[in-house]
Short mmCIF file of C-alpha atoms in Angstrom, two decimals:
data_model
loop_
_atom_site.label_atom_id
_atom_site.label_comp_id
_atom_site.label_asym_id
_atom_site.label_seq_id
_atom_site.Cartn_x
_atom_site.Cartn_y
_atom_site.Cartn_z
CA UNK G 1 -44.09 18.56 19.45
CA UNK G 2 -45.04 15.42 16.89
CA UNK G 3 -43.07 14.85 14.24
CA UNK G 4 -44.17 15.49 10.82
CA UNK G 5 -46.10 12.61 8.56
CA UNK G 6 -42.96 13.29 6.38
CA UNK G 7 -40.22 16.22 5.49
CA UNK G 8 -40.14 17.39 1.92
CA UNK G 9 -36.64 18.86 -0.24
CA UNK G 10 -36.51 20.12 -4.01
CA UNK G 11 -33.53 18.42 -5.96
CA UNK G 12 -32.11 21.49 -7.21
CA UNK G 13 -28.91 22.98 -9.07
CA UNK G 14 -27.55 25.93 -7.46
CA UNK G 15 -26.19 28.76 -10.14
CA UNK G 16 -24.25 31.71 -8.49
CA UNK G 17 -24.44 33.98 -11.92
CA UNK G 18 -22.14 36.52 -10.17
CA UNK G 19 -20.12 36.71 -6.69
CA UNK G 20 -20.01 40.81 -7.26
CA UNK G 21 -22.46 42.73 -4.75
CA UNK G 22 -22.90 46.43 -4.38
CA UNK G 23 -23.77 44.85 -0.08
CA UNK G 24 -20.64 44.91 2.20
CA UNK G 25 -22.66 42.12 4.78
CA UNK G 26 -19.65 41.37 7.42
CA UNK G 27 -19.93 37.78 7.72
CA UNK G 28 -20.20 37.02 3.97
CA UNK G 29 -17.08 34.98 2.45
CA UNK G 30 -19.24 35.12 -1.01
CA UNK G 31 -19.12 38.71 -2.66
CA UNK G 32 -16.39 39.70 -4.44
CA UNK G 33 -15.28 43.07 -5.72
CA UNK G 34 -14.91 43.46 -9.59
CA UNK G 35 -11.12 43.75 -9.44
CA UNK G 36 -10.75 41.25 -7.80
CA UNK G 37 -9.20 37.91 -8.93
CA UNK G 38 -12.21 35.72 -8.11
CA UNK G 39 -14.69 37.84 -9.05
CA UNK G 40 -17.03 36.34 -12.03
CA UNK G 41 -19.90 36.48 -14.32
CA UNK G 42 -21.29 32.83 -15.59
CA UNK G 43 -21.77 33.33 -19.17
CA UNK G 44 -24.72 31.27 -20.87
CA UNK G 45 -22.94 28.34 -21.83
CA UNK G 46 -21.85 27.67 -18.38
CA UNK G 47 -25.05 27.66 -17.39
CA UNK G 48 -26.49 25.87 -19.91
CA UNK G 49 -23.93 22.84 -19.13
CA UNK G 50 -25.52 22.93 -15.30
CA UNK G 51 -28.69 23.02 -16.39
CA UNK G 52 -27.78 20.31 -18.63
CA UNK G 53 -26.56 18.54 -15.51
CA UNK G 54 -29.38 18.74 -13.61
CA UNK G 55 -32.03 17.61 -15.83
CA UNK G 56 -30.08 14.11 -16.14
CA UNK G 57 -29.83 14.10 -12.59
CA UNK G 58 -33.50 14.18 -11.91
CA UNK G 59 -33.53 17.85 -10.43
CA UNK G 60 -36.43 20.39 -11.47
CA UNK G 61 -35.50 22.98 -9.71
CA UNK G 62 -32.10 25.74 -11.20
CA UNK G 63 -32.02 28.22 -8.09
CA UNK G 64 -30.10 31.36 -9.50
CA UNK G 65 -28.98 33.52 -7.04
CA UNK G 66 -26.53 36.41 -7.04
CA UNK G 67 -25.12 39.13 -5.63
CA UNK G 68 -27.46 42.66 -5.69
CA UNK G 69 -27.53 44.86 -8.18
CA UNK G 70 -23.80 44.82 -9.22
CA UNK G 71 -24.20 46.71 -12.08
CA UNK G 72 -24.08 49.56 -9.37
CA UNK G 73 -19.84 49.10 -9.79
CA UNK G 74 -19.29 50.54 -13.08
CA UNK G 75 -16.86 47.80 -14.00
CA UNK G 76 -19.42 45.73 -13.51
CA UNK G 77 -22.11 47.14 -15.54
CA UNK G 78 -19.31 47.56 -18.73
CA UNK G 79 -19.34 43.51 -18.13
CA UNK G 80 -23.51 43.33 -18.44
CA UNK G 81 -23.24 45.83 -21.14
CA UNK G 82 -20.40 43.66 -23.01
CA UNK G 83 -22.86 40.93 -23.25
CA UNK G 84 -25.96 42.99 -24.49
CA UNK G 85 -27.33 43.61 -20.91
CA UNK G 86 -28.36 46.99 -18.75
CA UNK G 87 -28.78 44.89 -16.24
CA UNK G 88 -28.70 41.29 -13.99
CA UNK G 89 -32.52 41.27 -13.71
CA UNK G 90 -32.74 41.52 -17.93
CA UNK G 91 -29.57 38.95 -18.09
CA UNK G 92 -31.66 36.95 -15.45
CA UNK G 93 -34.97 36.87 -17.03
CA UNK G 94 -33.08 34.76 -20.14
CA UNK G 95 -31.34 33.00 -18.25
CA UNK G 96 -34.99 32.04 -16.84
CA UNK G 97 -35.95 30.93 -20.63
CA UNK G 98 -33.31 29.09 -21.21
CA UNK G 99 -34.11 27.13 -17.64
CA UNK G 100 -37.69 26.36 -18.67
CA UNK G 101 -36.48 25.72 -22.27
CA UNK G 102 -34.05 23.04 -20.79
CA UNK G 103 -36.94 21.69 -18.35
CA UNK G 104 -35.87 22.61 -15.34
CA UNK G 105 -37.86 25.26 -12.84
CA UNK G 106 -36.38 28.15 -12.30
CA UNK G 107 -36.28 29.81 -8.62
CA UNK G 108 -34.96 33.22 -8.48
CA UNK G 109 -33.63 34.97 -5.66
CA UNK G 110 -31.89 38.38 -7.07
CA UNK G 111 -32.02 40.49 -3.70
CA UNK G 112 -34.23 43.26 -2.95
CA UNK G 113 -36.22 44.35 -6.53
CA UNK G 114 -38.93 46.87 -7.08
CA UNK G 115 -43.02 45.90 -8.43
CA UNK G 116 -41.60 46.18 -12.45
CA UNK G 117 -38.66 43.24 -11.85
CA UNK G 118 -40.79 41.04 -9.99
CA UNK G 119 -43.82 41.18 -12.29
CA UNK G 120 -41.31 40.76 -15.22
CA UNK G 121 -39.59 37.42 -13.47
CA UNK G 122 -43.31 36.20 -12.33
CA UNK G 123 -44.38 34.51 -15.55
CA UNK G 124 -40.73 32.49 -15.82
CA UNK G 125 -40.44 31.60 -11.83
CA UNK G 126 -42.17 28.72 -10.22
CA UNK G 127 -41.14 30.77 -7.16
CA UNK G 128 -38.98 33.83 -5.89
CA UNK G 129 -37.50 34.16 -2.64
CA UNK G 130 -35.53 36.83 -0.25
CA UNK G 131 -33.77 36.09 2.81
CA UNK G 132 -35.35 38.75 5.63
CA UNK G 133 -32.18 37.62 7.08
CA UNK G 134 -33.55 40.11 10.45
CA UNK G 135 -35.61 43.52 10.82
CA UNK G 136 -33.14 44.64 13.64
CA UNK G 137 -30.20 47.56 11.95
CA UNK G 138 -27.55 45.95 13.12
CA UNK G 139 -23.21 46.30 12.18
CA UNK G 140 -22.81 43.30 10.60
CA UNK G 141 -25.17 45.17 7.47
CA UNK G 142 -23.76 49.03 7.97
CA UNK G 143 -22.56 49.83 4.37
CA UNK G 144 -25.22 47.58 2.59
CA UNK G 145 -28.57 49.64 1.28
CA UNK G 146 -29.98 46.39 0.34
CA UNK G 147 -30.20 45.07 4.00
CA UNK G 148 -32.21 48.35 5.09
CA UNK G 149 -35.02 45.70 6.73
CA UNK G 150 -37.94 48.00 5.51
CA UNK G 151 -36.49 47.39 2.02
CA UNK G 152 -36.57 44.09 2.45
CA UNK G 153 -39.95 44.15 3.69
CA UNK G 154 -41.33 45.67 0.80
CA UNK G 155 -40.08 43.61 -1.77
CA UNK G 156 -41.38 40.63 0.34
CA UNK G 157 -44.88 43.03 0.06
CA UNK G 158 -44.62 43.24 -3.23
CA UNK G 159 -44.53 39.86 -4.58
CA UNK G 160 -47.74 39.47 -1.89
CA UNK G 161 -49.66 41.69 -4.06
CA UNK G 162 -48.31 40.19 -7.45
CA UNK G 163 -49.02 36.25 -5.62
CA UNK G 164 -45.40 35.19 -6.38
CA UNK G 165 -44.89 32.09 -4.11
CA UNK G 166 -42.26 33.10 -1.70
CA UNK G 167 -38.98 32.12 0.11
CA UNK G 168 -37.86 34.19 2.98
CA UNK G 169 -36.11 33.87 6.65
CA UNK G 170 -33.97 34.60 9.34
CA UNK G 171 -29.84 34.37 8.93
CA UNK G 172 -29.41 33.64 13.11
CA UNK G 173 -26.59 34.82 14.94
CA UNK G 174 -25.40 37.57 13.20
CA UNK G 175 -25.89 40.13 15.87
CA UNK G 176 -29.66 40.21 16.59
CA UNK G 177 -31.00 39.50 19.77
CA UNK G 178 -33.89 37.48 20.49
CA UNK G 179 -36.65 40.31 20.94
CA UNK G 180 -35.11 40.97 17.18
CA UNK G 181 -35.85 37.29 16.16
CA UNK G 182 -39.62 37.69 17.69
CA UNK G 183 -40.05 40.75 15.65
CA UNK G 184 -39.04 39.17 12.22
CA UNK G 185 -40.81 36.18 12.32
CA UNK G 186 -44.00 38.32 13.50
CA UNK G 187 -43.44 40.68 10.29
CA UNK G 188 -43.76 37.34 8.15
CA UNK G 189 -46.30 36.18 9.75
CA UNK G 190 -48.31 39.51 8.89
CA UNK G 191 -47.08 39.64 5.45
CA UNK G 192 -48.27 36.37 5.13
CA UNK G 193 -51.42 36.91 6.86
CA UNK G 194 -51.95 39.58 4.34
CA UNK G 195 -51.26 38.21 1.26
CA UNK G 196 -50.93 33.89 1.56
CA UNK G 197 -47.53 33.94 -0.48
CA UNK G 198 -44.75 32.44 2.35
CA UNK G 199 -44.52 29.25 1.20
CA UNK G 200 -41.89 28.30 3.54
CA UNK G 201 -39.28 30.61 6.40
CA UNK G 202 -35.65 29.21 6.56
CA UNK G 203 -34.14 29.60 9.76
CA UNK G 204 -30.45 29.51 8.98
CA UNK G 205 -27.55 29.62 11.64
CA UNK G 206 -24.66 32.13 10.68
CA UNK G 207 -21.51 30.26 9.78
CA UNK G 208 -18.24 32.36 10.56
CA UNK G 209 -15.98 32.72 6.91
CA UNK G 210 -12.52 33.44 7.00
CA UNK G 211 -11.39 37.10 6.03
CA UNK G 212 -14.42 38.65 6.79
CA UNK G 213 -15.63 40.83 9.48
CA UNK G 214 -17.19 38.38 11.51
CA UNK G 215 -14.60 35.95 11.26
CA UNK G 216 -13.87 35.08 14.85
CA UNK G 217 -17.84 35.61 16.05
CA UNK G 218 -19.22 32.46 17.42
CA UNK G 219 -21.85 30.55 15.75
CA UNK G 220 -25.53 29.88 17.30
CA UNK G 221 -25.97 27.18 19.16
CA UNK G 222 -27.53 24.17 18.40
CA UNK G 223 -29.66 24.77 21.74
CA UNK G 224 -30.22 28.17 20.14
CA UNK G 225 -31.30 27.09 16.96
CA UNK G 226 -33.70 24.62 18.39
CA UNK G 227 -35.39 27.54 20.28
CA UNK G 228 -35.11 29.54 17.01
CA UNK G 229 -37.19 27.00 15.07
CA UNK G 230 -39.94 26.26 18.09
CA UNK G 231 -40.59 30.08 18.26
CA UNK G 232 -41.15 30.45 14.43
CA UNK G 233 -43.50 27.27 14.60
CA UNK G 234 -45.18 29.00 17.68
CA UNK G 235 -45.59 32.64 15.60
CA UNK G 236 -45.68 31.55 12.22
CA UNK G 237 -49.00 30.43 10.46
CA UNK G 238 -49.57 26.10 10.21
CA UNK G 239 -49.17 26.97 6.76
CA UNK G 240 -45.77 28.37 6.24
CA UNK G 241 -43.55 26.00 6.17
CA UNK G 242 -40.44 25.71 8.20
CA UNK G 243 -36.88 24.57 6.36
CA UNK G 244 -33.38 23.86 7.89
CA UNK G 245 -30.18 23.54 5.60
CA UNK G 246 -29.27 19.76 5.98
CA UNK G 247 -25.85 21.33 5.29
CA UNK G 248 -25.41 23.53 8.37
CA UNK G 249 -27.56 22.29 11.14
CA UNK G 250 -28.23 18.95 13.21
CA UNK G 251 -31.36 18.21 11.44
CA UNK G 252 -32.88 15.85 13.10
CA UNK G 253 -33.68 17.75 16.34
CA UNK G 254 -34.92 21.12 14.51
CA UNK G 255 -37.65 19.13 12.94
CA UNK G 256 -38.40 17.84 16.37
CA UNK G 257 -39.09 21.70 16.80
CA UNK G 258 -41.04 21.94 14.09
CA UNK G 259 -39.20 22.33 10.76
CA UNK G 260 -40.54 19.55 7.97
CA UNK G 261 -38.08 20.44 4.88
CA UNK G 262 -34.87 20.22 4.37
CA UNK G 263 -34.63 22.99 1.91
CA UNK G 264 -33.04 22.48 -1.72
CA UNK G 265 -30.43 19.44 -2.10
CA UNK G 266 -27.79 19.12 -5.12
CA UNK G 267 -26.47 16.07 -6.49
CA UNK G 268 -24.28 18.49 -8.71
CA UNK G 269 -23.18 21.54 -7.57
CA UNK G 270 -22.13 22.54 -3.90
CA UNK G 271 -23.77 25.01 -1.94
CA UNK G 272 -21.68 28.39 -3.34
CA UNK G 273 -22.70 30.16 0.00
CA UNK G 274 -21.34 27.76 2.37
CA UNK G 275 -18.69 26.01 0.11
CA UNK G 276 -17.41 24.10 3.27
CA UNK G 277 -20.08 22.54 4.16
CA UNK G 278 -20.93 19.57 2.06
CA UNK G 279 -24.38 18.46 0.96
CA UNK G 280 -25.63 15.24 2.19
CA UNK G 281 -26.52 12.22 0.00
CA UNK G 282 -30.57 12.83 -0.18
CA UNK G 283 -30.00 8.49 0.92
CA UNK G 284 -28.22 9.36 4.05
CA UNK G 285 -31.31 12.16 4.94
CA UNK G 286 -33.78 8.99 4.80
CA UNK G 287 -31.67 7.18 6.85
CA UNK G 288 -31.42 9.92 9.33
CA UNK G 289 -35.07 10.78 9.15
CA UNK G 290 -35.51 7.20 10.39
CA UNK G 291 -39.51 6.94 10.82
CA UNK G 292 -40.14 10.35 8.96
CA UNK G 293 -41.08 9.74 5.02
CA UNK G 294 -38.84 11.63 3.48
CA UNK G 295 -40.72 13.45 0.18
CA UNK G 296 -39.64 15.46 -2.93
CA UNK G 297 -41.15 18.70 -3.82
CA UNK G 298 -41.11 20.87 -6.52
CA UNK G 299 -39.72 24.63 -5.57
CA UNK G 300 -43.26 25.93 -5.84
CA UNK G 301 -45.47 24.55 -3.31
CA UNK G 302 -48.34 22.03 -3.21
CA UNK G 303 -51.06 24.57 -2.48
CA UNK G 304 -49.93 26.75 -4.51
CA UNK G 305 -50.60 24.33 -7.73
CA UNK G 306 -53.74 23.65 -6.49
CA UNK G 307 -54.36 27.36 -6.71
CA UNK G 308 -52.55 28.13 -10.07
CA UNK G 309 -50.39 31.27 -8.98
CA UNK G 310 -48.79 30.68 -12.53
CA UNK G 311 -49.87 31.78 -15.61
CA UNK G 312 -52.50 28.78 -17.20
CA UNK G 313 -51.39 27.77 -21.41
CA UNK G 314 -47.23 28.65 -20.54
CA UNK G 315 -44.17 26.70 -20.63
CA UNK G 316 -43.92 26.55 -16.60
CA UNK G 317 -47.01 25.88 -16.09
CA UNK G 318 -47.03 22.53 -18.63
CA UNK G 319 -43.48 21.77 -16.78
CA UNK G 320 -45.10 22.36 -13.22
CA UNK G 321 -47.71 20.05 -14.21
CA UNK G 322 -45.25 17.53 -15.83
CA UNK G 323 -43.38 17.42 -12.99
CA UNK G 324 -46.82 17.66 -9.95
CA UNK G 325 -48.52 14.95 -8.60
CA UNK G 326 -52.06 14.56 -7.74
CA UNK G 327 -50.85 16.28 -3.90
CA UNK G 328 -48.86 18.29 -5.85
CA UNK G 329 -45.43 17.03 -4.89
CA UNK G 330 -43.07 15.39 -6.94
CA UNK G 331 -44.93 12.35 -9.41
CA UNK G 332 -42.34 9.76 -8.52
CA UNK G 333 -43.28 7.67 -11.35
#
């Protein structure tokens, strides 16, 4: 396959607003119970200072992601309710303000939501995203109603029909089988067929986390992963992009296989996912890219500025356009 003219990343800050998860996933080392010790709810002024952060940093994207609907533990929703909250997606949606307010773009990826939240979060998100992760029912998701794949699809659906540019993909070796793999990326491709929203599929490789249930299960190969990203450039549309996490993979070769972005890249915060592994310096991914150009993006997607799938006279949309070039990448002036 050629290599891409260049490979695009958003400089981001990366906001866990709360580790607690009503989703029992087995290989996930990030949820947290209410009780216990670790468990947490940023409060605005913690935010605020990341934001902060950011901005000076040159970032313009604030990715907030968290775990689903935790108000579903009843400790948890006396902690939303203690701040003047029902729930994350109202906390969320001023937590949004305060991003654009701040002058940052805010990309929200709160887990599986119904038409109502993702119309509310569409005027105040340059983009939202949710992992497919697969469409198989496998163990590693038995106790989690949020990783019932046909809820998953829907909400992926529904931001189709309310043209929300959208992040989704697989989570790879996590006890799907390659017929599964097939299957997924085929159900994107039809969503996207459908509805133009996927602005880019991550294909992510499962990284084992101590103390969970898949603690000891191996992780994909990097021969598997290169497969993993030919077949989605094989089934997807040339219009969806394909991104790899700098963080977890061997880069280089993936994009041989058609990936071209490297997916969002902190110079503040760590990746609260996959704490261990470290993000590189965005220098070291030129140097690695060698002959590639690597490019900045914005966390809403050339084409779809072109196309305004943001609402024309609003905050975003003046920040969007701030922060756009004529391509509709980042203005590097």
């Amino acid at each position: 396959m050629l290599l891409p003219d260049a490979v695009t990343f958003s400089r981001n800050v990366f906001l866990p607003i709360t580790n607690v998860c009503r989703n029992q996933c087995k290989y996930c080392g990030f949820r947290r119970d209410p009780a216990h010790p670790e468990a947490n709810l940023m409060t605005v002024s913690e935010v605020t200072k990341i934001l902060d952060a950011g901005k000076r940093a040159g970032c313009t994207e604030a990715l907030f992601t968290f775990g689903e609907m935790p108000e579903e533990h009843p400790q948890f929703k006396e902690w939303i309710e203690d701040i003047g909250y029902s729930s994350m997606i109202d906390y969320l949606i001023d937590l949004c303000k305060i991003t654009i307010r701040s002058g940052l773009l805010p990309h929200s990826n709160p887990g599986v939501m119904d038409s109502r939240d993702i119309r509310r979060l569409k005027p105040i998100n340059a983009s939202m995203g949710l992992m497919l992760e697969t469409t198989a029912s496998i163990p590693a998701h038995e106790g989690s109603a949020g990783k019932i794949p046909s809820r998953r699809i829907r909400t992926i659906e529904n931001a189709g029909k309310l043209r929300v540019p959208f992040t989704t993909g697989l989570l790879i070796g996590i006890g799907e089988s390659k017929e599964d793999r097939v299957q997924s990326l085929s159900t994107i491709a039809d969503l996207h067929t459908r509805y133009r929203h996927i602005q880019e599929v991550i294909i992510q490789p499962f990284a084992p986390k101590p103390g969970t249930g898949m603690a000891n299960s191996p992780e994909p190969t990097h021969q598997e992963m290169m497969e993993t990203v030919s077949l989605a450039r094989e089934i997807l549309p040339d219009d969806v992009t394909i991104q790899v996490p700098p963080n977890l993979t061997g880069f280089y070769d993936l994009i041989r296989c058609g990936a071209s972005d490297l997916g969002g890249i902190s110079p503040y915060t760590i990746d609260w996912i996959n704490p261990e592994a470290k993000w590189p310096h965005i220098s070291e991914l030129a140097g690695k890219l060698r002959e590639i150009r690597l490019r900045e993006r914005l966390p809403i997607y050339p084409q779809y500025i072109h196309e305004r799938w943001y609402e024309r006279g609003s905050r975003l949309a003046d920040l969007i356009e701030q922060y756009a070039d004529k391509e509709g990448y980042r203005d590097e002036k």
